[in-house]
mmCIF file of C-alpha atoms and ligand atoms in Angstrom:
data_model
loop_
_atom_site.group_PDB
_atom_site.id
_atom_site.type_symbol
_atom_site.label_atom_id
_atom_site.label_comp_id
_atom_site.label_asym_id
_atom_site.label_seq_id
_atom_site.Cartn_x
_atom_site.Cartn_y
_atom_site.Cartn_z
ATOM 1 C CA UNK A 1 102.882 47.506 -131.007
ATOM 2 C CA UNK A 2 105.655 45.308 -130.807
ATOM 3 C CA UNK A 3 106.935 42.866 -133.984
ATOM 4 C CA UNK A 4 109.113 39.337 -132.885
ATOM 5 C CA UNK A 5 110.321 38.094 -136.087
ATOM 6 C CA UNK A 6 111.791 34.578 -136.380
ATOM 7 C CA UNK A 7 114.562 34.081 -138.571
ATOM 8 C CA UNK A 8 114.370 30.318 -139.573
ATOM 9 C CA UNK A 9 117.197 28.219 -141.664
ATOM 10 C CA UNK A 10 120.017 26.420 -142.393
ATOM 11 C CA UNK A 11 123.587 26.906 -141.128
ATOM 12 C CA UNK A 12 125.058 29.535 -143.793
ATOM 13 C CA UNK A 13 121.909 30.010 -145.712
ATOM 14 C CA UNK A 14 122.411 33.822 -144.778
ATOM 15 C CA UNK A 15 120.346 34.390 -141.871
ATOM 16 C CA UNK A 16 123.100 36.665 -140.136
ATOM 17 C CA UNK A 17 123.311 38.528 -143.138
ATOM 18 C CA UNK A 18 119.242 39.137 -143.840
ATOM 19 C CA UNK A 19 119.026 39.813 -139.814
ATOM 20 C CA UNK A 20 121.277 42.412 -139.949
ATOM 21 C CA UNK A 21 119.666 44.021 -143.379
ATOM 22 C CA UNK A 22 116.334 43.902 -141.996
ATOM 23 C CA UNK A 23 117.125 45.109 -138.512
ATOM 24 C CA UNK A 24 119.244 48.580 -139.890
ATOM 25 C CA UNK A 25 115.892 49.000 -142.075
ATOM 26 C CA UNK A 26 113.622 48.901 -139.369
ATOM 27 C CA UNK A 27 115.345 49.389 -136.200
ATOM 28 C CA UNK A 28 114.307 46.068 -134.825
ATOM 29 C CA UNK A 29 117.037 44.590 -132.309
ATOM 30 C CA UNK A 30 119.081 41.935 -134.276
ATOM 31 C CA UNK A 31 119.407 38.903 -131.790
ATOM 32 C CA UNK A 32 122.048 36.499 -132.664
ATOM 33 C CA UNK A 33 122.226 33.444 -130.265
ATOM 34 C CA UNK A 34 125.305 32.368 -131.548
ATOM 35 C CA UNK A 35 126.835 35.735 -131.470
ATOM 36 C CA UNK A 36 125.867 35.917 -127.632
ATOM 37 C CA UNK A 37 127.826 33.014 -127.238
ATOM 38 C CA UNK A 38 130.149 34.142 -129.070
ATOM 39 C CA UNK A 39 130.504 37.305 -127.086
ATOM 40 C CA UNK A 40 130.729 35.467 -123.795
ATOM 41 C CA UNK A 41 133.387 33.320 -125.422
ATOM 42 C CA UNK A 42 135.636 36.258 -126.134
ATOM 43 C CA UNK A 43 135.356 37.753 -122.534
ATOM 44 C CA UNK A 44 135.637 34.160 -121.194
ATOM 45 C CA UNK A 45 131.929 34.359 -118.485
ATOM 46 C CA UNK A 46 131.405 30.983 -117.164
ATOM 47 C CA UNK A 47 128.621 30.571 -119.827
ATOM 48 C CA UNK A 48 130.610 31.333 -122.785
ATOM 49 C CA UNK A 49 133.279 28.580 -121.373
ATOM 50 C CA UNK A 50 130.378 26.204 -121.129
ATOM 51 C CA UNK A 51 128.960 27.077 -124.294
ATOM 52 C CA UNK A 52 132.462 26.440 -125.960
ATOM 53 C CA UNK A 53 132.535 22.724 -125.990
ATOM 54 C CA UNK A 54 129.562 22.037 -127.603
ATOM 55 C CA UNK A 55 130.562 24.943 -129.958
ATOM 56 C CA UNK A 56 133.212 23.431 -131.270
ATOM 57 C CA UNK A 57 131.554 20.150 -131.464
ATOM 58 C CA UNK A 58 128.595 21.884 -133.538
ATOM 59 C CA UNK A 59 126.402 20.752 -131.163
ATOM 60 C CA UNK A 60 123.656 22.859 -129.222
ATOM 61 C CA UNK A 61 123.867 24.415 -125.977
ATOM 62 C CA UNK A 62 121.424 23.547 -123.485
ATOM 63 C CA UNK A 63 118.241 24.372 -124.123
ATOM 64 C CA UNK A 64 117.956 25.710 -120.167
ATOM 65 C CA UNK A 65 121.196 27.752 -120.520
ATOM 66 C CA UNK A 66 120.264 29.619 -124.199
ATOM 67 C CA UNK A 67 116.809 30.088 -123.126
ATOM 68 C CA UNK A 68 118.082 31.727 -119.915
ATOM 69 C CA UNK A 69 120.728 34.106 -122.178
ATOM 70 C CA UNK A 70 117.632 34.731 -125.010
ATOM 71 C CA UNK A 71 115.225 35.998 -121.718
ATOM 72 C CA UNK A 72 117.956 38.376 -120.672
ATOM 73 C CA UNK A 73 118.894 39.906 -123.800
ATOM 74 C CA UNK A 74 115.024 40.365 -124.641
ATOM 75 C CA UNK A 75 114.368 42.110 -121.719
ATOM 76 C CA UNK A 76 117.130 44.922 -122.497
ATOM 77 C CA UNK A 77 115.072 48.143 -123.466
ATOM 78 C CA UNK A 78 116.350 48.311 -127.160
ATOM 79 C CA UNK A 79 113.663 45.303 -127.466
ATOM 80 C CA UNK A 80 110.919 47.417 -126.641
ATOM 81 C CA UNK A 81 109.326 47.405 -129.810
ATOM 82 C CA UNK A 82 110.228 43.498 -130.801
ATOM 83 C CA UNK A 83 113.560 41.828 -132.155
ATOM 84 C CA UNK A 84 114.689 39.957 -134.907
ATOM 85 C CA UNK A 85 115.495 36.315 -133.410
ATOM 86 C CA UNK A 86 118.343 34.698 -135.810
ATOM 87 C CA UNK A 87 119.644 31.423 -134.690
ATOM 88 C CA UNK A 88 116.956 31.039 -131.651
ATOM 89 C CA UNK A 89 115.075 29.015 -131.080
ATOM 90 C CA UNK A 90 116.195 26.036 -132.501
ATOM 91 C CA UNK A 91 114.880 22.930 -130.608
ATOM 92 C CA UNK A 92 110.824 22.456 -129.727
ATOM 93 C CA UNK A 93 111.468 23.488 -126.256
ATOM 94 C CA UNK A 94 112.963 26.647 -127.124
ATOM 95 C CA UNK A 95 110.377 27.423 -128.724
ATOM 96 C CA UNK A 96 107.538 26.645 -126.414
ATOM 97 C CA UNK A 97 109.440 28.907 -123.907
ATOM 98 C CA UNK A 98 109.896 31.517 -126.500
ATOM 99 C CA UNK A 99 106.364 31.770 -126.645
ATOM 100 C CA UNK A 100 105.893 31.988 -122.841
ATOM 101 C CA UNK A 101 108.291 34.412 -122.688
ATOM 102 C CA UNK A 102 106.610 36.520 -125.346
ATOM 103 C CA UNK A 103 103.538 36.809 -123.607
ATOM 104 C CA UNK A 104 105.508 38.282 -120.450
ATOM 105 C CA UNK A 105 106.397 41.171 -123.195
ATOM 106 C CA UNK A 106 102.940 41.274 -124.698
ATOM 107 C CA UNK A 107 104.087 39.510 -127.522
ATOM 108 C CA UNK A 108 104.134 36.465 -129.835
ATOM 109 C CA UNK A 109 106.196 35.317 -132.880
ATOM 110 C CA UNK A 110 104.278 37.255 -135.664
ATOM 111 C CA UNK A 111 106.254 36.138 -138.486
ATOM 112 C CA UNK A 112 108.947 33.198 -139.210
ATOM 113 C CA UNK A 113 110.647 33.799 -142.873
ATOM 114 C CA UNK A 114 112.129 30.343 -143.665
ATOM 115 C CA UNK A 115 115.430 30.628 -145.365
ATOM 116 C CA UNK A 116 116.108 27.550 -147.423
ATOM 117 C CA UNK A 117 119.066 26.238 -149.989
ATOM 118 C CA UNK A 118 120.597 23.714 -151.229
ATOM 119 C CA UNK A 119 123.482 21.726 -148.897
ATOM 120 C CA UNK A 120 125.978 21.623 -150.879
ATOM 121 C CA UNK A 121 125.572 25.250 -151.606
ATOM 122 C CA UNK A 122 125.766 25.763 -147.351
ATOM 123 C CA UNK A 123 129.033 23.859 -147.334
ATOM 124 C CA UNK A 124 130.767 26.131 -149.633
ATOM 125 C CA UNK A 125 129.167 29.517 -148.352
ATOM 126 C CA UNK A 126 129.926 28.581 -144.283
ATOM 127 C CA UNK A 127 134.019 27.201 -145.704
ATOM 128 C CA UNK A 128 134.248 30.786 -147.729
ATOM 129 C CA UNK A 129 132.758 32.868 -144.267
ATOM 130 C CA UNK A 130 134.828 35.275 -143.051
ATOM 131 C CA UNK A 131 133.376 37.276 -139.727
ATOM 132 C CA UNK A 132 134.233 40.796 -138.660
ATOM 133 C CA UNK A 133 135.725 40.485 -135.216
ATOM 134 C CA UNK A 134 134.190 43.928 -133.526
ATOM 135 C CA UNK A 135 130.264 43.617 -134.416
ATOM 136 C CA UNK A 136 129.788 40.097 -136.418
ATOM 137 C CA UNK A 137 129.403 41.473 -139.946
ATOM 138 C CA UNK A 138 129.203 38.517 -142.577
ATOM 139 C CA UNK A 139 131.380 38.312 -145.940
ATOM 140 C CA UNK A 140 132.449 35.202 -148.443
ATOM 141 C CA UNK A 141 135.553 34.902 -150.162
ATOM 142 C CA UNK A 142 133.426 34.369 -153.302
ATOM 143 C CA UNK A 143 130.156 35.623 -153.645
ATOM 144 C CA UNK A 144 130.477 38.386 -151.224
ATOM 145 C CA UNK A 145 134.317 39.586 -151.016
ATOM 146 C CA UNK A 146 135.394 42.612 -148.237
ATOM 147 C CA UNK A 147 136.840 45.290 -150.235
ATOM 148 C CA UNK A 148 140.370 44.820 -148.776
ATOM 149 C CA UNK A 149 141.099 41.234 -147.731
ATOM 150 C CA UNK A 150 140.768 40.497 -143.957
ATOM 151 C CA UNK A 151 139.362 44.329 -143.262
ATOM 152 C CA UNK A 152 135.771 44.559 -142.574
ATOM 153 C CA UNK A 153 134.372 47.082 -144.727
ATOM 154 C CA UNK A 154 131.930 48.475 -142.404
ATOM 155 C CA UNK A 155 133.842 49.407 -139.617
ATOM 156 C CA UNK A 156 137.824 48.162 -140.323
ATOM 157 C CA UNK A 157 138.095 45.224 -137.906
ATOM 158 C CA UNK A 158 139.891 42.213 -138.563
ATOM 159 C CA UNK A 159 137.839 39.544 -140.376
ATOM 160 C CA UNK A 160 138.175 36.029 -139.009
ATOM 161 C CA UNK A 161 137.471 32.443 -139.770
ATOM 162 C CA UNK A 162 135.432 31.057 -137.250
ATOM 163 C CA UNK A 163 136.149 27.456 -135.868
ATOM 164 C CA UNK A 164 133.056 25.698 -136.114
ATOM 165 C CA UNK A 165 133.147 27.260 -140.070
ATOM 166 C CA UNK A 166 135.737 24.114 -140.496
ATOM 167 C CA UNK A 167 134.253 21.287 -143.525
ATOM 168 C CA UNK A 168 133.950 18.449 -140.421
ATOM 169 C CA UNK A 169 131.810 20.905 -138.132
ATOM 170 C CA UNK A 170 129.965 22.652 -140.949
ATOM 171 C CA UNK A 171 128.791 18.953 -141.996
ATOM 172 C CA UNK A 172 127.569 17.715 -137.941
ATOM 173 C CA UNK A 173 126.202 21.784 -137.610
ATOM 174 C CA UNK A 174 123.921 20.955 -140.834
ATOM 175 C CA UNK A 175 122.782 17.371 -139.454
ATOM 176 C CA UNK A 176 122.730 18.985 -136.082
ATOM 177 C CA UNK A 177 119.961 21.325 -137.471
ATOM 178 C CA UNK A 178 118.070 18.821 -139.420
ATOM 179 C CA UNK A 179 117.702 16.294 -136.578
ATOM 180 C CA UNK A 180 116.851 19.227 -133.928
ATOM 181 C CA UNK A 181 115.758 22.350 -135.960
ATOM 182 C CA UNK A 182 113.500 21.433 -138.773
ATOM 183 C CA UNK A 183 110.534 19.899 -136.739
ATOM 184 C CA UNK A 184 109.840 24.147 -136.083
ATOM 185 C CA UNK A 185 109.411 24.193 -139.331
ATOM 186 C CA UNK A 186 106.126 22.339 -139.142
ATOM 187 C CA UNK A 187 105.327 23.917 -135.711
ATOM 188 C CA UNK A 188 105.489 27.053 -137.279
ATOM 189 C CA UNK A 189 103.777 25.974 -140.427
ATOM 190 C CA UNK A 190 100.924 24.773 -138.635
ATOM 191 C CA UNK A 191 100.376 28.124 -136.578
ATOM 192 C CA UNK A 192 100.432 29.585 -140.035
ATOM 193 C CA UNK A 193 103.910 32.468 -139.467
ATOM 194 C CA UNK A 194 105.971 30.159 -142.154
ATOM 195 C CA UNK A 195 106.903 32.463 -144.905
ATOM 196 C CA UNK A 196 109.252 30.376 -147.580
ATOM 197 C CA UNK A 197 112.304 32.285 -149.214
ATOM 198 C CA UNK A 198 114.208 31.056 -151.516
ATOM 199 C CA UNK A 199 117.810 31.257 -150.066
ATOM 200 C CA UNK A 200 119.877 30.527 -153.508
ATOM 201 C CA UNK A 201 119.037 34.158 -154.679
ATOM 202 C CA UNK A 202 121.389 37.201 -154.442
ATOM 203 C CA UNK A 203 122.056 39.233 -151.119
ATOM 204 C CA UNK A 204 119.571 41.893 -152.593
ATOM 205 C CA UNK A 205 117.215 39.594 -154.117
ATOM 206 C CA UNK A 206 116.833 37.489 -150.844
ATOM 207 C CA UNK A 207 116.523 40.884 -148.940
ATOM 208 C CA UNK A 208 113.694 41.897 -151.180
ATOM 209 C CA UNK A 209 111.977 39.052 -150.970
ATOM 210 C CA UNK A 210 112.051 39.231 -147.485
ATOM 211 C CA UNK A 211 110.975 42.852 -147.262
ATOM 212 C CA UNK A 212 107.753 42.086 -149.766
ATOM 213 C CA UNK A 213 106.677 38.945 -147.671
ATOM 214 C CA UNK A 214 107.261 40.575 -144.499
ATOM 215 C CA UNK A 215 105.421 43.899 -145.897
ATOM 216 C CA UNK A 216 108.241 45.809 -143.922
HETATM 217 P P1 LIG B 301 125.320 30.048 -135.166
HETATM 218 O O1 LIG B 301 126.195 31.248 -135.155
HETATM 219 O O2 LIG B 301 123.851 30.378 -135.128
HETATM 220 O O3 LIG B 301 125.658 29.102 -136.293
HETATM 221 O O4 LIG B 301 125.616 29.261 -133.799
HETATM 222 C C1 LIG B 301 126.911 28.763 -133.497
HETATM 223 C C2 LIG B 301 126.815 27.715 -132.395
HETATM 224 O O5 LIG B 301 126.286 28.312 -131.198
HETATM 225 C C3 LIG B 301 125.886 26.547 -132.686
HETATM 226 O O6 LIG B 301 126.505 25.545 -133.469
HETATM 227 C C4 LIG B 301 125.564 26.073 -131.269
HETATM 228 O O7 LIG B 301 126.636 25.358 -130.693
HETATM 229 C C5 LIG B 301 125.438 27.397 -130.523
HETATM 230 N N1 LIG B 301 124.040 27.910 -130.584
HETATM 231 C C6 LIG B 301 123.613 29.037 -131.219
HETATM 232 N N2 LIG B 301 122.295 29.197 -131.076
HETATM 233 C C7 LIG B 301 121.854 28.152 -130.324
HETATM 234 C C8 LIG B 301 120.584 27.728 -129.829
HETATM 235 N N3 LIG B 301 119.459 28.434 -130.097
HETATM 236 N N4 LIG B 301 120.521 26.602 -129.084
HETATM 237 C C9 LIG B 301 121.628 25.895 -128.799
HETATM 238 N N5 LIG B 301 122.855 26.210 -129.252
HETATM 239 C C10 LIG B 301 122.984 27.323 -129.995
#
């Protein structure tokens, strides 16, 4: 049996975090679409220096050129039992052919927690972000401090601020995803896989939550 989970929300409402929570729990893949382009950023492939403009901009990729990374990645063999999408898909064609590509797997979305919170709560969480630089791991200068400033505590990498984390880009990133993103809210409402969480909560609390309405 395989389990696709769809990790819907916000810009900094703490889907990275919850993704990677739920995926050490239950050995789901963690998917991150902006950590793939991340990833091909840092060892400068053609697609991560395509991907970097509208980056920066806090605009989104293609839809032809994410859906084309997404396929790949879900086709590696630590998939085989489903993935935890976070940050994909994120316009109404990627997810159309998410669900065509799903059915190639012998799949389909099960599930689609919905992450939500306030915006100016995002604003302040994304401007206090600081990233781990070897495997993505997610802290804030406030609510969530690294035991040792600028040392991830997981694995001792250097934590970084990451460009698009800047007030002028957070603000276009949250239009950005209320102009393209929210209409899956509905789509997903409709098919009946929405599953509301309230984003405001703790780390633990939201994680709880998650684990209760998920039943996982
Ligand atoms: P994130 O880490 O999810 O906030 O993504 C960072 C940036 O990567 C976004 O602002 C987009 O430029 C790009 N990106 C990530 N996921 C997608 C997607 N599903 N479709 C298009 N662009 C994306």
């Amino acid at each position: 049996m395989t389990k696709y989970l769809v990790l819907l929300g916000p810009p900094g409402v703490g889907k990275g975090t919850q993704a990677k929570i739920l995926s050490e729990r239950t050995g789901l893949a963690h998917i991150s679409s902006g950590d793939l382009f991340r990833e091909n950023l840092k060892n400068q492939t053609e697609l991560g220096k395509l991907a970097q403009s509208y980056m920066s901009r806090g605009e989104l990729v293609p839809d032809d050129v994410t859906i084309a990374m997404i396929r790949e990645r879900l086709s590696r063999p630590d998939c085989k039992t489903g993935a935890i999408l976070d940050g994909f898909p994120r316009t109404p064609a990627q997810a159309d052919a998410l669900e065509a590509m799903l059915k190639e797997f012998n799949g389909c979305v099960d599930a689609v927690p919905f992450i939500t919170a306030a915006e100016d709560v995002l604003v302040e969480r994304l401007s206090g972000r600081w990233t781990c630089r070897a495997n993505g791991h997610i802290f804030n200068e406030k609510t969530n401090p690294p035991k040792t400033p600028g040392i991830c505590d997981f694995d001792g990498s250097e934590l970084y601020q990451r460009d698009d984390d800047k007030a002028e880009t957070v603000k276009r990133r949250i239009r950005v995803y209320l102009e393209q993103t929210s209409p899956l809210v509905d789509y997903y409402r409709r098919h009946g896989k929405l599953l509301e969480i309230d984003g405001m909560q703790t780390i633990e609390q939201v994680s709880q939550t998650l684990a209760s309405a998920l039943k996982m």
